[in-house]
Amino acid sequence: MHGYSDSNKGDLAIVVGMVQGIATTRPGAGIQLQSVYSESDPEFDFHHRFVRKMGVKVQQMAVPSPYVDSADQSRFRNVVAVRNLIFSACAEACARLLPPLKGLLPRQTAALDAMRGSDIVLLKGGQYIYNDQRGLRALLYLWRILHPIYVAAGMKKPVVMLGQSVGPLVDDRGRRMTARALGLCKRLVVREKKSQALMAELGLQATTELAPDFAFLIEPKRPDAFPATAERIESGRWLGITVVKWSFPDAADPQAKRAAYLDAFTEVAKRVHAKSGLSMALFPQVTVQHHGESDLDLLKQLAERLEQLGIPYVLVTDDLAPEELSYLYGRCEVLLGTRLHSCILAACAATPVVAIRYQGFKTEGIMAELGLGDAVFDIGAMDVDGIEAAIHRSSESRARISSLIEQRVAGFRKQLIEVLNRVLPK
């Protein structure tokens, strides 16, 4: 459940890791991915181009996202989304509770039939069970995310949450909604200790266990379909960079915070190039449009600044699979990563990482598990001196850090296979 866009390479890496893990532990098992995107979205097929190549059947969820385009956020768009959500919820209820109407609601019926015919329902890993704001919109989002658990439980299907960071949950209503829904799950597998502690606070410790993110099952692979990019990265010395087009929702002046974020990257790049001679490799880890924007927009601004400063760089815009990104991150001396899964994919290739935390506690938790807890910085207070020092330490100790990461990742992979062997039907 809860498939997202393949243009978000982190979410894609989670799905690929899960599919590969299931294929390893349960050869021949059929897999269906239900997407948060509506099949009425004109980009539905593009959103799932990589997953379908793996032989996975993809369909929309019975109650998909009410946003069916990538336009800029607006009051009118939100009103339309509420209308779409009400329609989808009513259609799902009719298809589920009134069999004579099933033929009139083919998408909802197909999604429900797939769930009804399954042996187990898995909630895809990531971080999407949260309400980080108060108000009706946040609660409607949380209801939509949790609703499939009730549907599956009503069908007597075992539900397992795999590789989640849960939260933040900013109000009591959101906490009660989450505790009630997750209490119906057979097993809750969280990917860092703060989520584990939150599950205990919600009274769910008996069914909770800690395991790594499923993207750690990704094995690096050279992007042979893009030889020019591979050869360019292989032939240089690079500081890899990923960014996030973050909205800074808690800031008094979000535009000023976003400007400071970009200024900090520019200054770090300038200092690192001057001291160590590294060039900059810019990777848009997420190119799916969210409220009309993507990470690529911000990287293009950074590229313009590097051009003006005379700092050599490459902006990688090829449509790469997670294993191909991992390979390229592996050719960088260090990755300065804001997107969590760029950090994970770099770790899969044993590359030292300096991480920028931007949402919840997922980044600091996973970096701590990698033994890199002292190389995490907050997006709201970009510590240029600290980031620069961490990059130089990582570069100077690359062999030692790479060996540490390699050992940790090997242990993570073994643990993930053990988790799947426990939770999947025989």
Tab-separated table of C-alpha atoms in Angstrom:
chain	number	residue	atom	x	y	z
A	1	MET	CA	0.000	0.000	0.000
A	2	HIS	CA	0.890	3.688	-0.446
A	3	GLY	CA	3.066	3.477	-3.543
A	4	TYR	CA	4.431	6.858	-4.562
A	5	SER	CA	6.146	8.244	-7.648
A	6	ASP	CA	9.199	6.582	-9.181
A	7	SER	CA	10.466	10.146	-9.681
A	8	ASN	CA	11.039	10.173	-5.935
A	9	LYS	CA	14.061	7.897	-5.996
A	10	GLY	CA	13.902	7.362	-2.244
A	11	ASP	CA	10.382	5.996	-2.323
A	12	LEU	CA	11.324	3.980	-5.387
A	13	ALA	CA	14.344	2.574	-3.526
A	14	ILE	CA	12.078	1.429	-0.685
A	15	VAL	CA	9.740	-0.359	-3.098
A	16	VAL	CA	12.602	-1.912	-5.066
A	17	GLY	CA	14.227	-3.101	-1.846
A	18	MET	CA	10.959	-4.596	-0.619
A	19	VAL	CA	10.232	-6.304	-3.954
A	20	GLN	CA	13.740	-7.751	-4.130
A	21	GLY	CA	13.526	-8.894	-0.514
A	22	ILE	CA	10.173	-10.581	-1.090
A	23	ALA	CA	11.528	-12.266	-4.235
A	24	THR	CA	14.480	-13.556	-2.204
A	25	THR	CA	12.455	-14.882	0.715
A	26	ARG	CA	9.300	-15.951	-1.146
A	27	PRO	CA	10.258	-16.808	-4.748
A	28	GLY	CA	7.288	-16.714	-7.100
A	29	ALA	CA	5.095	-14.571	-4.837
A	30	GLY	CA	2.770	-12.241	-6.717
A	31	ILE	CA	3.065	-8.568	-5.768
A	32	GLN	CA	0.578	-5.770	-6.356
A	33	LEU	CA	1.394	-2.165	-5.502
A	34	GLN	CA	-1.486	0.163	-4.727
A	35	SER	CA	-0.573	3.756	-5.491
A	36	VAL	CA	-1.554	6.964	-3.742
A	37	TYR	CA	-2.011	8.420	-7.234
A	38	SER	CA	-5.387	8.212	-8.920
A	39	GLU	CA	-5.511	6.460	-12.269
A	40	SER	CA	-7.205	9.618	-13.517
A	41	ASP	CA	-3.879	11.401	-13.026
A	42	PRO	CA	-2.466	11.868	-16.554
A	43	GLU	CA	1.005	10.931	-15.269
A	44	PHE	CA	-0.059	7.741	-13.483
A	45	ASP	CA	1.862	5.406	-15.813
A	46	PHE	CA	4.972	7.594	-15.719
A	47	HIS	CA	4.911	7.637	-11.917
A	48	HIS	CA	5.336	3.830	-11.888
A	49	ARG	CA	7.591	3.226	-14.901
A	50	PHE	CA	10.399	1.496	-12.982
A	51	VAL	CA	8.252	-0.644	-10.677
A	52	ARG	CA	6.252	-2.059	-13.572
A	53	LYS	CA	9.468	-3.152	-15.279
A	54	MET	CA	10.032	-5.401	-12.257
A	55	GLY	CA	6.831	-7.293	-13.020
A	56	VAL	CA	4.792	-5.613	-10.282
A	57	LYS	CA	1.150	-4.875	-11.041
A	58	VAL	CA	0.272	-1.283	-10.112
A	59	GLN	CA	-3.187	0.139	-9.495
A	60	GLN	CA	-4.614	3.056	-7.558
A	61	MET	CA	-5.712	2.689	-3.952
A	62	ALA	CA	-9.444	2.588	-3.337
A	63	VAL	CA	-9.158	6.086	-1.825
A	64	PRO	CA	-6.218	7.714	-3.637
A	65	SER	CA	-4.758	11.162	-3.196
A	66	PRO	CA	-7.374	13.797	-3.987
A	67	TYR	CA	-4.774	15.836	-5.851
A	68	VAL	CA	-4.728	14.705	-9.480
A	69	ASP	CA	-2.157	17.161	-10.852
A	70	SER	CA	1.143	18.776	-9.857
A	71	ALA	CA	-0.028	22.396	-9.978
A	72	ASP	CA	0.911	25.050	-7.447
A	73	GLN	CA	-0.869	24.948	-4.108
A	74	SER	CA	-3.936	27.217	-3.873
A	75	ARG	CA	-7.159	27.586	-1.897
A	76	PHE	CA	-9.212	26.576	-4.948
A	77	ARG	CA	-7.066	23.467	-5.491
A	78	ASN	CA	-7.609	22.455	-1.862
A	79	VAL	CA	-11.375	22.857	-2.186
A	80	VAL	CA	-11.352	20.655	-5.294
A	81	ALA	CA	-9.230	18.118	-3.405
A	82	VAL	CA	-11.779	17.926	-0.566
A	83	ARG	CA	-14.505	17.312	-3.140
A	84	ASN	CA	-12.405	14.561	-4.756
A	85	LEU	CA	-11.713	12.950	-1.383
A	86	ILE	CA	-15.398	12.874	-0.449
A	87	PHE	CA	-16.265	11.321	-3.811
A	88	SER	CA	-13.508	8.684	-3.531
A	89	ALA	CA	-14.460	7.786	0.033
A	90	CYS	CA	-18.135	7.417	-0.903
A	91	ALA	CA	-17.259	5.395	-4.018
A	92	GLU	CA	-15.023	3.077	-1.961
A	93	ALA	CA	-17.739	2.558	0.635
A	94	CYS	CA	-20.330	1.791	-2.050
A	95	ALA	CA	-18.035	-0.670	-3.827
A	96	ARG	CA	-17.243	-2.380	-0.529
A	97	LEU	CA	-20.702	-2.430	1.068
A	98	LEU	CA	-23.127	-2.453	-1.878
A	99	PRO	CA	-22.176	-5.257	-4.300
A	100	PRO	CA	-24.775	-4.263	-6.975
A	101	LEU	CA	-22.862	-0.989	-7.479
A	102	LYS	CA	-19.448	-2.589	-8.011
A	103	GLY	CA	-19.745	-2.527	-11.792
A	104	LEU	CA	-20.228	1.247	-11.715
A	105	LEU	CA	-17.028	1.771	-9.717
A	106	PRO	CA	-14.319	-0.250	-11.508
A	107	ARG	CA	-11.241	1.355	-9.955
A	108	GLN	CA	-12.445	1.106	-6.385
A	109	THR	CA	-13.676	-2.434	-7.029
A	110	ALA	CA	-10.332	-3.500	-8.539
A	111	ALA	CA	-8.426	-2.121	-5.547
A	112	LEU	CA	-10.718	-3.825	-3.047
A	113	ASP	CA	-10.679	-7.121	-4.954
A	114	ALA	CA	-6.875	-7.086	-4.954
A	115	MET	CA	-6.856	-6.604	-1.198
A	116	ARG	CA	-9.500	-9.279	-0.728
A	117	GLY	CA	-7.469	-11.756	-2.778
A	118	SER	CA	-4.193	-11.102	-0.970
A	119	ASP	CA	-2.518	-13.225	1.704
A	120	ILE	CA	-1.052	-10.202	3.493
A	121	VAL	CA	-1.270	-6.416	3.244
A	122	LEU	CA	2.008	-4.519	3.640
A	123	LEU	CA	2.226	-0.812	4.401
A	124	LYS	CA	5.182	0.430	2.359
A	125	GLY	CA	8.093	1.914	4.238
A	126	GLY	CA	8.854	5.626	4.456
A	127	GLN	CA	7.396	8.477	6.466
A	128	TYR	CA	3.793	9.234	5.643
A	129	ILE	CA	1.918	8.400	8.859
A	130	TYR	CA	1.976	11.800	10.538
A	131	ASN	CA	0.116	15.027	11.165
A	132	ASP	CA	2.662	17.794	11.520
A	133	GLN	CA	0.053	20.576	11.468
A	134	ARG	CA	-3.240	21.183	13.206
A	135	GLY	CA	-6.484	21.604	11.358
A	136	LEU	CA	-8.946	19.780	9.142
A	137	ARG	CA	-6.636	19.300	6.150
A	138	ALA	CA	-4.017	17.488	8.245
A	139	LEU	CA	-6.622	15.208	9.843
A	140	LEU	CA	-8.192	14.366	6.478
A	141	TYR	CA	-4.744	13.403	5.205
A	142	LEU	CA	-4.119	11.185	8.215
A	143	TRP	CA	-7.555	9.555	7.853
A	144	ARG	CA	-6.856	8.749	4.194
A	145	ILE	CA	-3.491	7.194	5.026
A	146	LEU	CA	-4.860	5.057	7.887
A	147	HIS	CA	-8.164	4.039	6.274
A	148	PRO	CA	-6.769	1.035	4.308
A	149	ILE	CA	-5.786	-0.586	7.603
A	150	TYR	CA	-9.435	-0.660	8.674
A	151	VAL	CA	-10.520	-2.003	5.294
A	152	ALA	CA	-7.925	-4.799	5.346
A	153	ALA	CA	-8.723	-5.657	8.974
A	154	GLY	CA	-12.407	-5.822	8.072
A	155	MET	CA	-11.502	-8.394	5.432
A	156	LYS	CA	-9.568	-10.381	8.081
A	157	LYS	CA	-6.286	-9.756	6.293
A	158	PRO	CA	-3.052	-9.522	8.309
A	159	VAL	CA	-1.562	-6.039	8.011
A	160	VAL	CA	2.151	-5.392	8.575
A	161	MET	CA	3.776	-1.967	8.610
A	162	LEU	CA	7.307	-2.222	7.207
A	163	GLY	CA	10.162	0.245	7.618
A	164	GLN	CA	8.255	3.306	8.841
A	165	SER	CA	9.192	6.473	10.621
A	166	VAL	CA	5.929	7.434	12.327
A	167	GLY	CA	5.193	11.016	13.333
A	168	PRO	CA	5.287	13.752	14.211
A	169	LEU	CA	1.794	13.693	15.712
A	170	VAL	CA	1.157	17.204	16.957
A	171	ASP	CA	-2.244	16.783	18.640
A	172	ASP	CA	-4.155	14.264	20.725
A	173	ARG	CA	-6.695	13.521	18.008
A	174	GLY	CA	-3.960	12.541	15.570
A	175	ARG	CA	-2.319	10.365	18.202
A	176	ARG	CA	-5.609	8.602	18.967
A	177	MET	CA	-6.340	8.030	15.274
A	178	THR	CA	-2.883	6.580	14.720
A	179	ALA	CA	-2.903	4.384	17.828
A	180	ARG	CA	-6.338	2.972	16.975
A	181	ALA	CA	-5.419	2.116	13.375
A	182	LEU	CA	-1.930	0.768	14.039
A	183	GLY	CA	-3.350	-1.295	16.873
A	184	LEU	CA	-5.068	-3.400	14.205
A	185	CYS	CA	-1.736	-4.325	12.587
A	186	LYS	CA	-0.163	-7.720	13.166
A	187	ARG	CA	3.339	-6.224	13.254
A	188	LEU	CA	4.812	-2.714	13.276
A	189	VAL	CA	8.352	-2.507	11.918
A	190	VAL	CA	9.883	0.936	12.464
A	191	ARG	CA	13.216	2.073	11.134
A	192	GLU	CA	14.634	4.203	13.968
A	193	LYS	CA	14.509	4.375	17.752
A	194	LYS	CA	12.426	7.546	18.114
A	195	SER	CA	9.573	5.919	16.186
A	196	GLN	CA	9.985	2.878	18.401
A	197	ALA	CA	9.640	5.123	21.449
A	198	LEU	CA	6.551	6.775	19.942
A	199	MET	CA	4.954	3.358	19.410
A	200	ALA	CA	5.552	2.625	23.100
A	201	GLU	CA	3.900	5.943	24.033
A	202	LEU	CA	0.874	4.903	21.970
A	203	GLY	CA	0.722	1.558	23.809
A	204	LEU	CA	1.887	-0.476	20.806
A	205	GLN	CA	5.247	-1.733	22.050
A	206	ALA	CA	4.135	-5.390	22.068
A	207	THR	CA	3.790	-5.488	18.277
A	208	THR	CA	6.664	-3.126	17.438
A	209	GLU	CA	10.182	-4.009	16.379
A	210	LEU	CA	13.116	-2.019	15.047
A	211	ALA	CA	14.672	-2.791	11.656
A	212	PRO	CA	16.550	-0.813	8.994
A	213	ASP	CA	15.058	0.997	6.015
A	214	PHE	CA	14.359	-1.409	3.142
A	215	ALA	CA	16.365	0.755	0.754
A	216	PHE	CA	19.470	-0.756	2.364
A	217	LEU	CA	18.790	-3.840	0.230
A	218	ILE	CA	19.777	-1.870	-2.889
A	219	GLU	CA	22.993	-3.065	-4.559
A	220	PRO	CA	24.906	-0.436	-6.597
A	221	LYS	CA	24.915	-0.922	-10.371
A	222	ARG	CA	26.739	1.093	-13.017
A	223	PRO	CA	24.317	3.111	-15.196
A	224	ASP	CA	25.452	1.619	-18.483
A	225	ALA	CA	22.484	3.180	-20.297
A	226	PHE	CA	24.012	6.583	-19.481
A	227	PRO	CA	27.719	6.069	-20.257
A	228	ALA	CA	28.565	9.774	-20.503
A	229	THR	CA	27.303	10.416	-16.981
A	230	ALA	CA	29.037	7.349	-15.563
A	231	GLU	CA	32.359	8.228	-17.173
A	232	ARG	CA	32.143	11.851	-16.057
A	233	ILE	CA	31.598	10.911	-12.416
A	234	GLU	CA	34.179	8.125	-12.547
A	235	SER	CA	36.868	10.454	-13.848
A	236	GLY	CA	36.643	13.206	-11.243
A	237	ARG	CA	36.815	13.956	-7.530
A	238	TRP	CA	33.391	14.946	-6.303
A	239	LEU	CA	31.392	16.202	-3.381
A	240	GLY	CA	27.925	14.796	-4.073
A	241	ILE	CA	25.037	17.101	-3.181
A	242	THR	CA	21.306	16.517	-2.804
A	243	VAL	CA	18.815	19.158	-1.696
A	244	VAL	CA	15.142	19.397	-0.827
A	245	LYS	CA	12.779	22.102	-2.015
A	246	TRP	CA	11.597	22.570	1.553
A	247	SER	CA	8.730	24.890	2.521
A	248	PHE	CA	10.009	25.641	6.073
A	249	PRO	CA	6.429	25.444	7.450
A	250	ASP	CA	7.405	26.456	10.997
A	251	ALA	CA	9.505	29.477	10.002
A	252	ALA	CA	8.293	33.051	10.485
A	253	ASP	CA	9.810	33.894	7.089
A	254	PRO	CA	10.004	30.748	4.932
A	255	GLN	CA	11.479	32.567	1.941
A	256	ALA	CA	14.341	33.897	4.041
A	257	LYS	CA	15.008	30.396	5.409
A	258	ARG	CA	15.041	28.938	1.913
A	259	ALA	CA	17.468	31.630	0.787
A	260	ALA	CA	19.714	30.918	3.788
A	261	TYR	CA	19.649	27.194	2.935
A	262	LEU	CA	20.811	27.885	-0.623
A	263	ASP	CA	23.403	30.408	0.614
A	264	ALA	CA	24.822	27.788	2.982
A	265	PHE	CA	25.251	25.211	0.205
A	266	THR	CA	26.947	27.819	-1.954
A	267	GLU	CA	29.361	28.778	0.806
A	268	VAL	CA	30.153	25.158	1.681
A	269	ALA	CA	30.842	24.358	-1.979
A	270	LYS	CA	33.122	27.376	-2.270
A	271	ARG	CA	35.131	26.472	0.828
A	272	VAL	CA	35.397	22.745	0.055
A	273	HIS	CA	36.530	23.381	-3.517
A	274	ALA	CA	39.102	25.944	-2.366
A	275	LYS	CA	40.561	23.668	0.320
A	276	SER	CA	40.371	20.193	-1.245
A	277	GLY	CA	39.808	20.783	-4.956
A	278	LEU	CA	36.608	18.735	-5.051
A	279	SER	CA	34.116	19.452	-7.825
A	280	MET	CA	30.381	19.413	-7.142
A	281	ALA	CA	28.076	16.629	-8.383
A	282	LEU	CA	24.465	17.773	-8.103
A	283	PHE	CA	21.854	15.001	-7.946
A	284	PRO	CA	18.090	15.698	-8.066
A	285	GLN	CA	16.975	12.789	-5.895
A	286	VAL	CA	13.340	13.852	-6.280
A	287	THR	CA	12.015	15.283	-9.546
A	288	VAL	CA	8.287	14.672	-9.016
A	289	GLN	CA	6.490	18.015	-8.809
A	290	HIS	CA	5.079	18.765	-5.357
A	291	HIS	CA	2.918	21.888	-5.294
A	292	GLY	CA	4.507	22.873	-8.601
A	293	GLU	CA	8.124	22.452	-7.477
A	294	SER	CA	10.858	19.821	-7.324
A	295	ASP	CA	14.418	19.518	-6.044
A	296	LEU	CA	15.693	20.132	-9.563
A	297	ASP	CA	14.498	23.747	-9.420
A	298	LEU	CA	16.708	24.456	-6.425
A	299	LEU	CA	19.694	22.597	-7.876
A	300	LYS	CA	19.509	24.702	-11.023
A	301	GLN	CA	19.770	27.813	-8.843
A	302	LEU	CA	22.780	26.313	-7.079
A	303	ALA	CA	24.339	25.418	-10.431
A	304	GLU	CA	23.997	29.038	-11.587
A	305	ARG	CA	25.831	30.210	-8.489
A	306	LEU	CA	28.615	27.654	-8.945
A	307	GLU	CA	28.974	28.788	-12.541
A	308	GLN	CA	29.366	32.405	-11.441
A	309	LEU	CA	31.990	31.388	-8.855
A	310	GLY	CA	33.945	29.281	-11.340
A	311	ILE	CA	33.443	26.083	-9.315
A	312	PRO	CA	33.339	23.006	-11.568
A	313	TYR	CA	30.149	20.988	-11.288
A	314	VAL	CA	27.931	18.485	-13.040
A	315	LEU	CA	24.133	18.459	-12.791
A	316	VAL	CA	22.947	14.868	-13.224
A	317	THR	CA	19.498	14.877	-14.850
A	318	ASP	CA	19.313	11.314	-16.234
A	319	ASP	CA	16.302	9.245	-15.151
A	320	LEU	CA	18.233	6.767	-13.030
A	321	ALA	CA	17.156	3.728	-11.048
A	322	PRO	CA	18.072	3.664	-7.326
A	323	GLU	CA	20.882	1.155	-7.848
A	324	GLU	CA	22.373	3.432	-10.526
A	325	LEU	CA	22.202	6.459	-8.256
A	326	SER	CA	23.857	4.397	-5.532
A	327	TYR	CA	26.722	3.595	-7.887
A	328	LEU	CA	27.251	7.282	-8.714
A	329	TYR	CA	27.083	8.295	-5.057
A	330	GLY	CA	29.705	5.619	-4.499
A	331	ARG	CA	32.075	7.436	-6.850
A	332	CYS	CA	31.868	10.625	-4.754
A	333	GLU	CA	34.374	11.188	-1.969
A	334	VAL	CA	31.581	12.386	0.335
A	335	LEU	CA	27.852	12.972	-0.054
A	336	LEU	CA	26.330	16.111	1.463
A	337	GLY	CA	22.742	14.903	1.457
A	338	THR	CA	19.484	16.474	2.490
A	339	ARG	CA	17.265	13.767	1.034
A	340	LEU	CA	17.419	10.829	3.454
A	341	HIS	CA	17.475	8.145	0.793
A	342	SER	CA	20.348	9.776	-1.029
A	343	CYS	CA	22.234	9.224	2.247
A	344	ILE	CA	21.044	5.598	2.391
A	345	LEU	CA	21.937	4.907	-1.250
A	346	ALA	CA	25.364	6.459	-0.685
A	347	ALA	CA	25.793	4.186	2.354
A	348	CYS	CA	24.875	1.187	0.182
A	349	ALA	CA	27.983	2.096	-1.817
A	350	ALA	CA	30.037	2.701	1.382
A	351	THR	CA	30.369	6.461	0.759
A	352	PRO	CA	30.754	8.738	3.807
A	353	VAL	CA	27.718	10.966	4.350
A	354	VAL	CA	27.112	14.361	5.907
A	355	ALA	CA	23.350	14.751	6.320
A	356	ILE	CA	20.970	17.693	6.606
A	357	ARG	CA	17.905	16.863	8.705
A	358	TYR	CA	14.666	18.486	7.521
A	359	GLN	CA	11.586	16.549	8.697
A	360	GLY	CA	10.942	14.673	11.896
A	361	PHE	CA	13.703	12.459	13.257
A	362	LYS	CA	14.181	9.923	10.490
A	363	THR	CA	17.546	11.282	9.320
A	364	GLU	CA	19.227	11.531	12.702
A	365	GLY	CA	17.930	8.086	13.687
A	366	ILE	CA	19.233	6.309	10.611
A	367	MET	CA	22.533	8.194	10.612
A	368	ALA	CA	23.030	7.132	14.225
A	369	GLU	CA	22.438	3.492	13.237
A	370	LEU	CA	25.133	3.926	10.574
A	371	GLY	CA	27.560	5.242	13.166
A	372	LEU	CA	27.440	8.729	11.626
A	373	GLY	CA	25.368	10.508	14.245
A	374	ASP	CA	27.933	13.318	14.587
A	375	ALA	CA	27.530	14.252	10.904
A	376	VAL	CA	23.902	15.457	11.022
A	377	PHE	CA	22.919	19.126	10.788
A	378	ASP	CA	19.548	20.861	10.946
A	379	ILE	CA	18.070	22.569	7.900
A	380	GLY	CA	16.655	25.355	10.054
A	381	ALA	CA	20.084	26.438	11.297
A	382	MET	CA	22.624	25.648	8.609
A	383	ASP	CA	25.985	25.479	10.409
A	384	VAL	CA	28.376	26.191	7.532
A	385	ASP	CA	31.508	25.825	9.656
A	386	GLY	CA	30.307	22.549	11.130
A	387	ILE	CA	29.233	21.140	7.776
A	388	GLU	CA	32.530	22.073	6.155
A	389	ALA	CA	34.493	20.488	9.001
A	390	ALA	CA	32.408	17.294	8.813
A	391	ILE	CA	33.023	17.026	5.057
A	392	HIS	CA	36.769	17.385	5.499
A	393	ARG	CA	36.832	14.853	8.353
A	394	SER	CA	34.868	12.405	6.239
A	395	SER	CA	37.146	12.886	3.243
A	396	GLU	CA	40.347	12.549	5.253
A	397	SER	CA	39.077	9.385	6.999
A	398	ARG	CA	37.237	7.969	4.004
A	399	ALA	CA	38.758	4.478	4.101
A	400	ARG	CA	37.983	3.975	7.792
A	401	ILE	CA	34.454	5.386	7.539
A	402	SER	CA	33.719	3.395	4.379
A	403	SER	CA	34.751	0.190	6.122
A	404	LEU	CA	32.456	1.013	9.066
A	405	ILE	CA	29.516	1.770	6.763
A	406	GLU	CA	30.111	-1.389	4.750
A	407	GLN	CA	29.954	-3.516	7.902
A	408	ARG	CA	26.805	-1.795	9.151
A	409	VAL	CA	25.018	-2.118	5.797
A	410	ALA	CA	25.876	-5.821	5.559
A	411	GLY	CA	24.287	-6.311	8.975
A	412	PHE	CA	21.235	-4.296	7.939
A	413	ARG	CA	20.694	-6.462	4.863
A	414	LYS	CA	20.842	-9.635	6.877
A	415	GLN	CA	18.397	-8.213	9.415
A	416	LEU	CA	15.913	-7.157	6.712
A	417	ILE	CA	15.822	-10.640	5.203
A	418	GLU	CA	15.210	-12.054	8.683
A	419	VAL	CA	12.307	-9.615	9.165
A	420	LEU	CA	10.689	-10.681	5.895
A	421	ASN	CA	11.095	-14.334	6.766
A	422	ARG	CA	9.245	-13.699	10.036
A	423	VAL	CA	6.360	-11.556	8.800
A	424	LEU	CA	5.535	-12.977	5.366
A	425	PRO	CA	3.185	-15.957	5.012
A	426	LYS	CA	4.945	-19.250	4.359
